Amino acid sequence: MSFELNNAQIRADMGRVDAELRRVLSLSRYSKPIRRVLDYLVQSPGKRLRPLLTVLSYRSVAGDADLPIAVIRLAAAIELIHMASLVHDDIIDAADTRHGHPSFHKQFSVEVAIPVGVLLYSISLKLLSDVGHLEVISRVSRAVDQLCGGELDQVLSRDQFDITVADYLLVLKKKTSALFSLSVWGGVLLAGAANEKGQDAFRFGTSLGLLFQVSDDMLDFTGRADQLLKGGNQDFILGEITLPLIVLLKRLSPADRGKALDIMATRNWDGLQWIGAQLADSGVLEECGILMRRYQVRCEAYLGTLVMTEYSAILAQVVAYISGRGG
Ligand code: FPP
Ligand code: MG
């Protein structure tokens, strides 16, 4: 299932965001070799979900008005932070592929990927200073703080399988929801509606981020290669526990729980088949699906507060698209 963007206005807006990304990633002050490696990121077929949220969130409040350059810059800056985080995350996770292509450090090298991640982040800071809202900078720094904190929580707890669902969801809030909520809140702020809608928009982004990451966790177990566009069972390989396994461990008998923990600790591939069978038989995926639906309902409650326009309708489509990915 892929997300088709049919609305001409939003396509045009996203074209402007893309043009801004191309512009800042091909500045003449960079040498040709640098521009060549940055071009790999421009060409990479990411979903551009976060900038789409900023644009839709802006338009769902402001309607058909001309899109201010500040919205384009904020949307592009958030996408650059996301790109930077993925370049670094793929090194941390030793991931060979991303979006169906070699990951950035596989294509170039870790030595290139580390400074490029920082460069992307610094380009985004320049764009953000041009947005001209101190509150935006402050919120972005909080979001990046959370993004890095969530990633660190996860890396530092590799091979520790005793995390609760609540603690795990807190990690996801930091690792994934922080940028989603920033994207949605930023659109509302630039539309001049932060006082009335800012907090609700932020919460909507949080729920949407959780919906997205839980569906990502489920895809890691259930996804076909064409849905994943990256290696499956990645979390298992890294000794990172995700929601389906946390829920499964709660449900298994003490003996089976011990068996599952042993399989996970030793990365026993044959044992992974057994875990897969337990997941399928024990209703775990259904429980994860129930959680996803809870976040979906929260997202829909926010959408219900918006004036119904073609733009809020596309926001609803984004929610439906993300809801349909994992379960
Ligand atoms: C993907 O998670 C990773 C993240 C959502 C955040 C990564 C954050 C950092 C590496 C901190 C560095 C940040 C900057 C700005 C340089 P995942 O591994 O669960 O998802 P995946 O399956 O898509 O890789
Ligand atoms: Mg990863």
Short mmCIF file of C-alpha atoms and ligand atoms in Angstrom, two decimals, residues 89-90 93 95 98 151 234 238, ligand 2:
data_model
loop_
_atom_site.label_atom_id
_atom_site.label_comp_id
_atom_site.label_asym_id
_atom_site.label_seq_id
_atom_site.Cartn_x
_atom_site.Cartn_y
_atom_site.Cartn_z
CA ASP A 89 20.57 5.27 12.49
CA ASP A 90 21.61 3.01 9.59
CA ASP A 93 21.81 -0.48 13.19
CA ALA A 95 21.50 -1.60 8.05
CA ARG A 98 17.04 1.94 3.13
CA GLU A 151 17.66 6.37 20.02
CA GLN A 234 16.31 -6.22 11.82
CA LEU A 238 20.25 -6.21 16.90
MG MG B 2 17.12 1.47 12.08
#
